[in-house]
């Protein structure tokens, strides 16, 4: 077993706005606007560190105050940033989400251009980090050449590879590498995009059938985050649904990232597949009830307190 988890992907500043009295197009709307640290890979890394894993994050930020602050906050959570890039004359990535009154995503914009600096040469120069990893995770912010290099290095050193598409519009990047994945955590729209089929709306049965297709393509574990914030899951030997469990719905941002991290943590500790999925569902419920993209002071005890029995 390797010495650390290697996480590769985006670090972004999240800006999230929730209208106070509905949304009227074509004009400014009174809203509550919050900022928090974000980025799929960065969120996964912080969640894992909070749960007690040793995590190295390969990411890129601009040489600006936003990037500096994000790196400070991420490092303070216990994530190793020794090899993260600070890029001169570049803007740190950003994510702008418009939430509905229930805290669900209506539409979002993201700017991750700085991630172009995560190149095959950069990754190959850090191949020892792949060699010594116990698990590797990538997100959809990587450009295709960098993603290809990450998959190749994970395969070369026989390290389990996990992926989160980050967005339906980025999911196509993962299609060539589905058979190489140990864990895949998309939502229903991303799941359909990965399989290049039309998404016709929420359907638990369709979602589970598509999850089985993904497993049949070679993926060991698939967890689908659902609109109700429960999970459909499939492995080579079992499938199922885990319902949500939360008392209030504040903000859905970061929910899928928490699922990915919690499942990975369970796998790292040798837990059965169902137990890993239950940890993922617990992480989703906790994150859904927080204004932050990563639950403050997240711990393994908190996850088990919210476990679906």
PDB file of C-alpha atoms in Angstrom, residues 104 186-188 191 202-205 207-208 223-233 240-244 255 259 284:
ATOM      1  CA  UNK A 104     -30.230  23.412  -5.731  1.00  0.00           C
ATOM      2  CA  UNK A 186     -21.005  11.162 -11.667  1.00  0.00           C
ATOM      3  CA  UNK A 187     -24.511  12.551 -11.328  1.00  0.00           C
ATOM      4  CA  UNK A 188     -27.290  11.319 -13.627  1.00  0.00           C
ATOM      5  CA  UNK A 191     -23.580   9.439 -16.319  1.00  0.00           C
ATOM      6  CA  UNK A 202     -34.527  11.716 -13.456  1.00  0.00           C
ATOM      7  CA  UNK A 203     -35.166   7.976 -13.483  1.00  0.00           C
ATOM      8  CA  UNK A 204     -33.740   5.787 -10.704  1.00  0.00           C
ATOM      9  CA  UNK A 205     -34.241   2.645 -12.764  1.00  0.00           C
ATOM     10  CA  UNK A 207     -29.694   5.424 -13.659  1.00  0.00           C
ATOM     11  CA  UNK A 208     -29.104   2.022 -12.106  1.00  0.00           C
ATOM     12  CA  UNK A 223     -21.804   5.685  -7.423  1.00  0.00           C
ATOM     13  CA  UNK A 224     -24.450   7.918  -9.012  1.00  0.00           C
ATOM     14  CA  UNK A 225     -25.489  11.016  -7.079  1.00  0.00           C
ATOM     15  CA  UNK A 226     -29.238  11.548  -7.492  1.00  0.00           C
ATOM     16  CA  UNK A 227     -31.423  14.676  -7.401  1.00  0.00           C
ATOM     17  CA  UNK A 228     -32.824  13.624  -4.016  1.00  0.00           C
ATOM     18  CA  UNK A 229     -29.194  13.400  -2.809  1.00  0.00           C
ATOM     19  CA  UNK A 230     -29.382   9.670  -2.333  1.00  0.00           C
ATOM     20  CA  UNK A 231     -27.050   7.309  -4.203  1.00  0.00           C
ATOM     21  CA  UNK A 232     -27.459   4.553  -6.749  1.00  0.00           C
ATOM     22  CA  UNK A 233     -24.456   2.269  -6.806  1.00  0.00           C
ATOM     23  CA  UNK A 240     -28.520  -0.752  -4.735  1.00  0.00           C
ATOM     24  CA  UNK A 241     -29.950   2.574  -3.631  1.00  0.00           C
ATOM     25  CA  UNK A 242     -29.140   4.498  -0.451  1.00  0.00           C
ATOM     26  CA  UNK A 243     -31.737   7.152   0.446  1.00  0.00           C
ATOM     27  CA  UNK A 244     -30.806  10.644   1.627  1.00  0.00           C
ATOM     28  CA  UNK A 255     -22.040  17.334  -2.360  1.00  0.00           C
ATOM     29  CA  UNK A 259     -19.342  11.525  -1.790  1.00  0.00           C
ATOM     30  CA  UNK A 284     -23.642  13.987   0.953  1.00  0.00           C
TER      31      UNK A 284
END
